Amino acid sequence: MATSEPWRIDATGVRTRDVLERDDCPAKLMASAETPDVLVVGGGVIGLAAAWRLAQRGLRVTLLERRELGGGASRVAAGMLAPAAEAEFGAAGKRLLQLGLESARKWPAFAAELAEASGSPSRLRAEGTLMVARDRDEAEALERELAFRQDLGLEVARLRPSEARQLEPALAPTLRLAVSLPGEQSVDPRWLTEALAVAARRAGAVLREGVAVSGLRCASERVAGVTLADGSSLAAGSVVVAAGAWSAALGEVAVRPVKGQIMLLRDPAGPGLLKRVVRFEGGYLVPRADGRYALGATVEERGFDETVTAGALHGLLRHASELVPAVLELEVEEVAAGLRPGTPDNMPVVGPGAFEGLVWATGHYRNGILLTPVTAELVAAALGQDGR
Ligand code: FAD
Ligand code: GLY
């Protein structure tokens, strides 16, 4: 399945009909020497990575985030870089898999460059993933998942329970079947968010928190800047919309919020309980290098609801502890909910909008951390060397 072809932007595939205020913006949005070449809306991993890449080119970049940087889905994410484990059936699933594999290949160099640029050691891990089944029904379903991935030419192996428990002794003896995906990686999304912010600032980008964008502005057929929630306007040469689950407020882009609840657990004894990511019906456990574990996640269609519920946490713990009983000994460090930017076919919306100088970078659904490197490159390519 691996392809060395670079991923190409298909502008006609960008499903947006942009809503822009056309009124008197040329008069109000006078460009000056301070006018940024590019305004980025949204300070999650997608906006931050785009800002970093554009600033590296010498462009004047300003990023506007209405909360704090990483205050959306990005800080809540588990951090799996899992194109093969998350592979889906159908044509859109294949396209997403190719994009995900492309981005996964970029991750080692991307993480090394980011570590260097931010001065913060990389928290990329390449320990692989185990998909596991606890009963006969789940084992039958897992056999189908295995066959699907084998047909796609992905690197997968069927493991007997004893083989899986040799790799991960914390797995329950009742385990029925496991599938190994040795090539899969993971990263701590908080490291990613913080390192991107440092690297983008060091490259010259201005990152502003607590600034909400309420609309896009245009002059003739070009984007001219944005309107802020306080009624003022900011001019810019180009605008990148990376507003995650909230992107549809800025244009007719088919993005909706898909809620995910997740827990951050900590082993007081330090790392070692699990090495690999473990995925099971109803969730996953993602080990960090320091003895922390992300236990996620629900997938809920509840609009812009970011509350955490007892029932969801109970469900996650019940599923996880049936497969890794020692999970119940871990300390609960944090519980959180985030809104994934979902699209009708789960493909992200990345590329030029209906107006010159407008670029969409949203809709990354369950794979925004995985797709960060490739998305930043696509955004930079969409804007050209001069940022226009
Ligand atoms: P966000 O991180 O949501 O950032 C968007 C930002 O835009 C927000 O900070 C928001 O405040 C800001 N914003 C919105 N509107 C405006 C406005 N009008 N003006 C100014 N600012 C605005 N992906 C993976 O690859 N691997 C995983 O393991 C994984 N696990 C996940 C687990 C959970 C529980 C969840 C919820 C998601 C997970 N994801 C995972 C998905 C991933 O988190 C998202 O795809 C990714 O974070 C999207 O990044 P983003 O920058 O587009 O959005
Ligand atoms: N990719 C994991 C999640 O979205 O929960």
Tab-separated table of N, CA, C and O in Angstrom, residues 123-205:
chain	number	residue	atom	x	y	z
A	123	ARG	N	8.836	13.559	21.748
A	123	ARG	CA	8.075	12.531	22.472
A	123	ARG	C	7.317	11.631	21.499
A	123	ARG	O	6.191	11.239	21.727
A	124	LEU	N	8.001	11.341	20.404
A	124	LEU	CA	7.472	10.369	19.436
A	124	LEU	C	7.880	8.975	19.891
A	124	LEU	O	9.016	8.777	20.312
A	125	ARG	N	6.963	8.038	19.842
A	125	ARG	CA	7.266	6.643	20.180
A	125	ARG	C	6.936	5.761	18.982
A	125	ARG	O	5.995	6.052	18.251
A	126	ALA	N	7.711	4.704	18.804
A	126	ALA	CA	7.465	3.796	17.669
A	126	ALA	C	7.443	2.367	18.186
A	126	ALA	O	8.238	1.527	17.782
A	127	GLU	N	6.531	2.087	19.094
A	127	GLU	CA	6.476	0.778	19.752
A	127	GLU	C	5.445	-0.150	19.125
A	127	GLU	O	5.336	-1.298	19.522
A	128	GLY	N	4.626	0.366	18.196
A	128	GLY	CA	3.623	-0.484	17.565
A	128	GLY	C	2.312	-0.536	18.328
A	128	GLY	O	2.176	0.049	19.408
A	129	THR	N	1.357	-1.248	17.722
A	129	THR	CA	-0.006	-1.329	18.267
A	129	THR	C	-0.439	-2.790	18.316
A	129	THR	O	-0.091	-3.570	17.435
A	130	LEU	N	-1.213	-3.135	19.330
A	130	LEU	CA	-1.910	-4.420	19.363
A	130	LEU	C	-3.411	-4.155	19.347
A	130	LEU	O	-3.910	-3.370	20.170
A	131	MET	N	-4.115	-4.794	18.413
A	131	MET	CA	-5.583	-4.785	18.440
A	131	MET	C	-5.994	-6.098	19.104
A	131	MET	O	-5.505	-7.158	18.689
A	132	VAL	N	-6.838	-6.038	20.103
A	132	VAL	CA	-7.117	-7.258	20.874
A	132	VAL	C	-8.617	-7.537	20.977
A	132	VAL	O	-9.444	-6.628	20.897
A	133	ALA	N	-8.925	-8.839	21.163
A	133	ALA	CA	-10.323	-9.286	21.295
A	133	ALA	C	-10.461	-10.081	22.581
A	133	ALA	O	-9.573	-10.855	22.932
A	134	ARG	N	-11.600	-9.885	23.264
A	134	ARG	CA	-11.743	-10.565	24.568
A	134	ARG	C	-12.739	-11.728	24.535
A	134	ARG	O	-12.783	-12.500	25.484
A	135	ASP	N	-13.542	-11.851	23.474
A	135	ASP	CA	-14.461	-12.997	23.424
A	135	ASP	C	-14.600	-13.467	21.970
A	135	ASP	O	-13.964	-12.917	21.063
A	136	ARG	N	-15.458	-14.477	21.760
A	136	ARG	CA	-15.527	-15.076	20.430
A	136	ARG	C	-16.038	-14.095	19.371
A	136	ARG	O	-15.504	-14.022	18.269
A	137	ASP	N	-17.074	-13.353	19.714
A	137	ASP	CA	-17.620	-12.379	18.752
A	137	ASP	C	-16.558	-11.357	18.355
A	137	ASP	O	-16.385	-11.037	17.168
A	138	GLU	N	-15.859	-10.849	19.359
A	138	GLU	CA	-14.816	-9.856	19.060
A	138	GLU	C	-13.683	-10.481	18.254
A	138	GLU	O	-13.111	-9.843	17.374
A	139	ALA	N	-13.379	-11.746	18.541
A	139	ALA	CA	-12.297	-12.428	17.800
A	139	ALA	C	-12.697	-12.597	16.326
A	139	ALA	O	-11.864	-12.408	15.426
A	140	GLU	N	-13.968	-12.912	16.075
A	140	GLU	CA	-14.421	-13.038	14.675
A	140	GLU	C	-14.326	-11.699	13.955
A	140	GLU	O	-13.884	-11.610	12.811
A	141	ALA	N	-14.740	-10.643	14.640
A	141	ALA	CA	-14.655	-9.296	14.052
A	141	ALA	C	-13.195	-8.917	13.793
A	141	ALA	O	-12.854	-8.336	12.750
A	142	LEU	N	-12.323	-9.288	14.725
A	142	LEU	CA	-10.897	-8.955	14.574
A	142	LEU	C	-10.270	-9.727	13.410
A	142	LEU	O	-9.418	-9.192	12.696
A	143	GLU	N	-10.721	-10.971	13.201
A	143	GLU	CA	-10.229	-11.739	12.032
A	143	GLU	C	-10.578	-10.981	10.743
A	143	GLU	O	-9.767	-10.917	9.816
A	144	ARG	N	-11.790	-10.411	10.680
A	144	ARG	CA	-12.189	-9.653	9.472
A	144	ARG	C	-11.319	-8.403	9.324
A	144	ARG	O	-10.887	-8.045	8.232
A	145	GLU	N	-11.053	-7.732	10.448
A	145	GLU	CA	-10.190	-6.536	10.405
A	145	GLU	C	-8.783	-6.912	9.929
A	145	GLU	O	-8.156	-6.175	9.165
A	146	LEU	N	-8.309	-8.068	10.374
A	146	LEU	CA	-6.981	-8.544	9.969
A	146	LEU	C	-6.946	-8.791	8.458
A	146	LEU	O	-6.042	-8.315	7.757
A	147	ALA	N	-7.969	-9.523	7.957
A	147	ALA	CA	-8.016	-9.854	6.526
A	147	ALA	C	-8.093	-8.576	5.680
A	147	ALA	O	-7.422	-8.462	4.639
A	148	PHE	N	-8.881	-7.612	6.141
A	148	PHE	CA	-9.009	-6.329	5.437
A	148	PHE	C	-7.644	-5.645	5.314
A	148	PHE	O	-7.248	-5.183	4.229
A	149	ARG	N	-6.900	-5.626	6.398
A	149	ARG	CA	-5.589	-4.964	6.373
A	149	ARG	C	-4.569	-5.761	5.559
A	149	ARG	O	-3.717	-5.185	4.887
A	150	GLN	N	-4.669	-7.090	5.615
A	150	GLN	CA	-3.759	-7.912	4.783
A	150	GLN	C	-4.026	-7.639	3.301
A	150	GLN	O	-3.099	-7.497	2.517
A	151	ASP	N	-5.303	-7.543	2.926
A	151	ASP	CA	-5.650	-7.258	1.520
A	151	ASP	C	-5.090	-5.915	1.075
A	151	ASP	O	-4.782	-5.718	-0.105
A	152	LEU	N	-4.996	-4.986	2.002
A	152	LEU	CA	-4.468	-3.661	1.667
A	152	LEU	C	-2.940	-3.644	1.635
A	152	LEU	O	-2.331	-2.622	1.330
A	153	GLY	N	-2.329	-4.760	1.993
A	153	GLY	CA	-0.867	-4.840	1.977
A	153	GLY	C	-0.224	-4.181	3.185
A	153	GLY	O	0.969	-3.863	3.164
A	154	LEU	N	-0.985	-3.991	4.251
A	154	LEU	CA	-0.433	-3.346	5.449
A	154	LEU	C	0.359	-4.348	6.283
A	154	LEU	O	0.124	-5.557	6.194
A	155	GLU	N	1.257	-3.828	7.088
A	155	GLU	CA	2.106	-4.676	7.912
A	155	GLU	C	1.325	-5.101	9.167
A	155	GLU	O	1.193	-4.320	10.127
A	156	VAL	N	0.774	-6.318	9.142
A	156	VAL	CA	-0.015	-6.824	10.274
A	156	VAL	C	0.327	-8.279	10.513
A	156	VAL	O	0.710	-8.996	9.583
A	157	ALA	N	0.156	-8.732	11.744
A	157	ALA	CA	0.405	-10.147	12.053
A	157	ALA	C	-0.630	-10.629	13.058
A	157	ALA	O	-0.990	-9.913	13.988
A	158	ARG	N	-1.103	-11.872	12.844
A	158	ARG	CA	-2.053	-12.491	13.769
A	158	ARG	C	-1.254	-13.107	14.914
A	158	ARG	O	-0.286	-13.828	14.681
A	159	LEU	N	-1.652	-12.834	16.152
A	159	LEU	CA	-0.948	-13.383	17.316
A	159	LEU	C	-1.894	-14.232	18.143
A	159	LEU	O	-3.035	-13.830	18.404
A	160	ARG	N	-1.380	-15.405	18.590
A	160	ARG	CA	-2.146	-16.170	19.573
A	160	ARG	C	-2.094	-15.412	20.904
A	160	ARG	O	-1.160	-14.631	21.146
A	161	PRO	N	-3.064	-15.690	21.797
A	161	PRO	CA	-3.060	-14.979	23.084
A	161	PRO	C	-1.722	-15.086	23.816
A	161	PRO	O	-1.231	-14.102	24.373
A	162	SER	N	-1.113	-16.296	23.776
A	162	SER	CA	0.162	-16.454	24.510
A	162	SER	C	1.251	-15.567	23.896
A	162	SER	O	2.083	-14.997	24.614
A	163	GLU	N	1.226	-15.446	22.563
A	163	GLU	CA	2.231	-14.585	21.908
A	163	GLU	C	2.009	-13.120	22.285
A	163	GLU	O	2.955	-12.378	22.544
A	164	ALA	N	0.749	-12.727	22.316
A	164	ALA	CA	0.443	-11.334	22.663
A	164	ALA	C	0.851	-11.049	24.111
A	164	ALA	O	1.405	-9.992	24.417
A	165	ARG	N	0.625	-12.044	24.979
A	165	ARG	CA	0.951	-11.824	26.400
A	165	ARG	C	2.452	-11.856	26.645
A	165	ARG	O	2.938	-11.306	27.635
A	166	GLN	N	3.166	-12.497	25.746
A	166	GLN	CA	4.627	-12.414	25.856
A	166	GLN	C	5.097	-10.992	25.575
A	166	GLN	O	6.012	-10.483	26.218
A	167	LEU	N	4.453	-10.373	24.583
A	167	LEU	CA	4.819	-8.991	24.245
A	167	LEU	C	4.342	-8.019	25.318
A	167	LEU	O	5.030	-7.064	25.661
A	168	GLU	N	3.124	-8.245	25.806
A	168	GLU	CA	2.522	-7.339	26.790
A	168	GLU	C	1.959	-8.164	27.949
A	168	GLU	O	0.781	-8.540	27.964
A	169	PRO	N	2.787	-8.474	28.947
A	169	PRO	CA	2.347	-9.355	30.040
A	169	PRO	C	1.166	-8.807	30.840
A	169	PRO	O	0.498	-9.567	31.544
A	170	ALA	N	0.870	-7.520	30.722
A	170	ALA	CA	-0.253	-6.962	31.490
A	170	ALA	C	-1.603	-7.330	30.893
A	170	ALA	O	-2.647	-7.103	31.522
A	171	LEU	N	-1.611	-7.917	29.689
A	171	LEU	CA	-2.892	-8.310	29.082
A	171	LEU	C	-3.524	-9.466	29.872
A	171	LEU	O	-2.815	-10.365	30.342
A	172	ALA	N	-4.839	-9.456	29.958
A	172	ALA	CA	-5.551	-10.460	30.759
A	172	ALA	C	-5.395	-11.857	30.156
A	172	ALA	O	-5.370	-12.009	28.928
A	173	PRO	N	-5.332	-12.908	30.998
A	173	PRO	CA	-5.215	-14.288	30.499
A	173	PRO	C	-6.430	-14.701	29.671
A	173	PRO	O	-6.351	-15.636	28.874
A	174	THR	N	-7.546	-14.000	29.833
A	174	THR	CA	-8.774	-14.342	29.095
A	174	THR	C	-8.756	-13.867	27.641
A	174	THR	O	-9.699	-14.134	26.889
A	175	LEU	N	-7.699	-13.178	27.251
A	175	LEU	CA	-7.578	-12.655	25.876
A	175	LEU	C	-7.851	-13.749	24.833
A	175	LEU	O	-7.364	-14.869	24.979
A	176	ARG	N	-8.610	-13.435	23.767
A	176	ARG	CA	-8.939	-14.463	22.756
A	176	ARG	C	-8.048	-14.403	21.514
A	176	ARG	O	-7.748	-15.406	20.896
A	177	LEU	N	-7.696	-13.185	21.107
A	177	LEU	CA	-6.940	-13.020	19.852
A	177	LEU	C	-6.298	-11.636	19.855
A	177	LEU	O	-6.835	-10.702	20.464
A	178	ALA	N	-5.177	-11.516	19.141
A	178	ALA	CA	-4.556	-10.189	18.998
A	178	ALA	C	-4.002	-10.042	17.588
A	178	ALA	O	-3.671	-11.030	16.924
A	179	VAL	N	-3.962	-8.819	17.125
A	179	VAL	CA	-3.357	-8.484	15.838
A	179	VAL	C	-2.300	-7.426	16.111
A	179	VAL	O	-2.572	-6.431	16.788
A	180	SER	N	-1.100	-7.676	15.606
A	180	SER	CA	0.002	-6.740	15.838
A	180	SER	C	0.215	-5.845	14.614
A	180	SER	O	0.207	-6.323	13.483
A	181	LEU	N	0.383	-4.567	14.865
A	181	LEU	CA	0.741	-3.597	13.813
A	181	LEU	C	2.044	-2.946	14.276
A	181	LEU	O	2.038	-1.907	14.937
A	182	PRO	N	3.178	-3.605	13.967
A	182	PRO	CA	4.446	-3.182	14.579
A	182	PRO	C	4.943	-1.826	14.110
A	182	PRO	O	5.757	-1.194	14.786
A	183	GLY	N	4.446	-1.346	12.964
A	183	GLY	CA	4.985	-0.095	12.419
A	183	GLY	C	4.325	1.165	12.975
A	183	GLY	O	4.730	2.275	12.615
A	184	GLU	N	3.322	1.026	13.837
A	184	GLU	CA	2.588	2.242	14.221
A	184	GLU	C	3.269	2.995	15.362
A	184	GLU	O	3.914	2.424	16.228
A	185	GLN	N	3.088	4.315	15.321
A	185	GLN	CA	3.757	5.225	16.243
A	185	GLN	C	2.718	5.953	17.098
A	185	GLN	O	1.518	5.898	16.841
A	186	SER	N	3.221	6.684	18.100
A	186	SER	CA	2.351	7.591	18.857
A	186	SER	C	3.195	8.774	19.309
A	186	SER	O	4.425	8.723	19.282
A	187	VAL	N	2.500	9.839	19.709
A	187	VAL	CA	3.203	11.043	20.160
A	187	VAL	C	2.364	11.688	21.257
A	187	VAL	O	1.138	11.543	21.259
A	188	ASP	N	3.026	12.383	22.171
A	188	ASP	CA	2.286	13.105	23.203
A	188	ASP	C	1.784	14.422	22.595
A	188	ASP	O	2.581	15.300	22.257
A	189	PRO	N	0.460	14.572	22.444
A	189	PRO	CA	-0.062	15.761	21.760
A	189	PRO	C	0.238	17.067	22.504
A	189	PRO	O	0.269	18.128	21.896
A	190	ARG	N	0.472	16.962	23.813
A	190	ARG	CA	0.787	18.201	24.559
A	190	ARG	C	2.199	18.661	24.252
A	190	ARG	O	2.459	19.848	24.146
A	191	TRP	N	3.089	17.699	24.109
A	191	TRP	CA	4.430	18.073	23.636
A	191	TRP	C	4.310	18.712	22.254
A	191	TRP	O	4.905	19.759	21.989
A	192	LEU	N	3.524	18.074	21.398
A	192	LEU	CA	3.388	18.580	20.021
A	192	LEU	C	2.873	20.019	20.019
A	192	LEU	O	3.434	20.891	19.350
A	193	THR	N	1.816	20.272	20.780
A	193	THR	CA	1.216	21.607	20.811
A	193	THR	C	2.215	22.638	21.333
A	193	THR	O	2.409	23.702	20.733
A	194	GLU	N	2.853	22.292	22.452
A	194	GLU	CA	3.772	23.257	23.058
A	194	GLU	C	5.011	23.468	22.191
A	194	GLU	O	5.466	24.606	22.016
A	195	ALA	N	5.538	22.395	21.639
A	195	ALA	CA	6.742	22.523	20.802
A	195	ALA	C	6.424	23.310	19.527
A	195	ALA	O	7.239	24.140	19.082
A	196	LEU	N	5.252	23.080	18.948
A	196	LEU	CA	4.882	23.840	17.742
A	196	LEU	C	4.773	25.329	18.056
A	196	LEU	O	5.181	26.175	17.253
A	197	ALA	N	4.212	25.648	19.224
A	197	ALA	CA	4.068	27.063	19.591
A	197	ALA	C	5.446	27.719	19.729
A	197	ALA	O	5.674	28.826	19.214
A	198	VAL	N	6.365	27.025	20.396
A	198	VAL	CA	7.721	27.580	20.563
A	198	VAL	C	8.395	27.725	19.194
A	198	VAL	O	8.966	28.776	18.862
A	199	ALA	N	8.300	26.674	18.371
A	199	ALA	CA	8.976	26.698	17.067
A	199	ALA	C	8.390	27.787	16.171
A	199	ALA	O	9.132	28.488	15.469
A	200	ALA	N	7.062	27.937	16.198
A	200	ALA	CA	6.434	28.958	15.352
A	200	ALA	C	6.873	30.349	15.797
A	200	ALA	O	7.200	31.212	14.966
A	201	ARG	N	6.903	30.576	17.114
A	201	ARG	CA	7.349	31.900	17.606
A	201	ARG	C	8.814	32.140	17.245
A	201	ARG	O	9.180	33.234	16.819
A	202	ARG	N	9.638	31.108	17.428
A	202	ARG	CA	11.064	31.280	17.099
A	202	ARG	C	11.259	31.579	15.616
A	202	ARG	O	12.209	32.249	15.230
A	203	ALA	N	10.351	31.053	14.796
A	203	ALA	CA	10.452	31.312	13.352
A	203	ALA	C	9.879	32.682	12.980
A	203	ALA	O	9.937	33.083	11.814
A	204	GLY	N	9.294	33.371	13.966
A	204	GLY	CA	8.828	34.746	13.720
A	204	GLY	C	7.318	34.918	13.719
A	204	GLY	O	6.830	36.043	13.571
A	205	ALA	N	6.559	33.848	13.893
A	205	ALA	CA	5.091	33.977	13.887
A	205	ALA	C	4.627	34.671	15.167
A	205	ALA	O	5.214	34.497	16.227
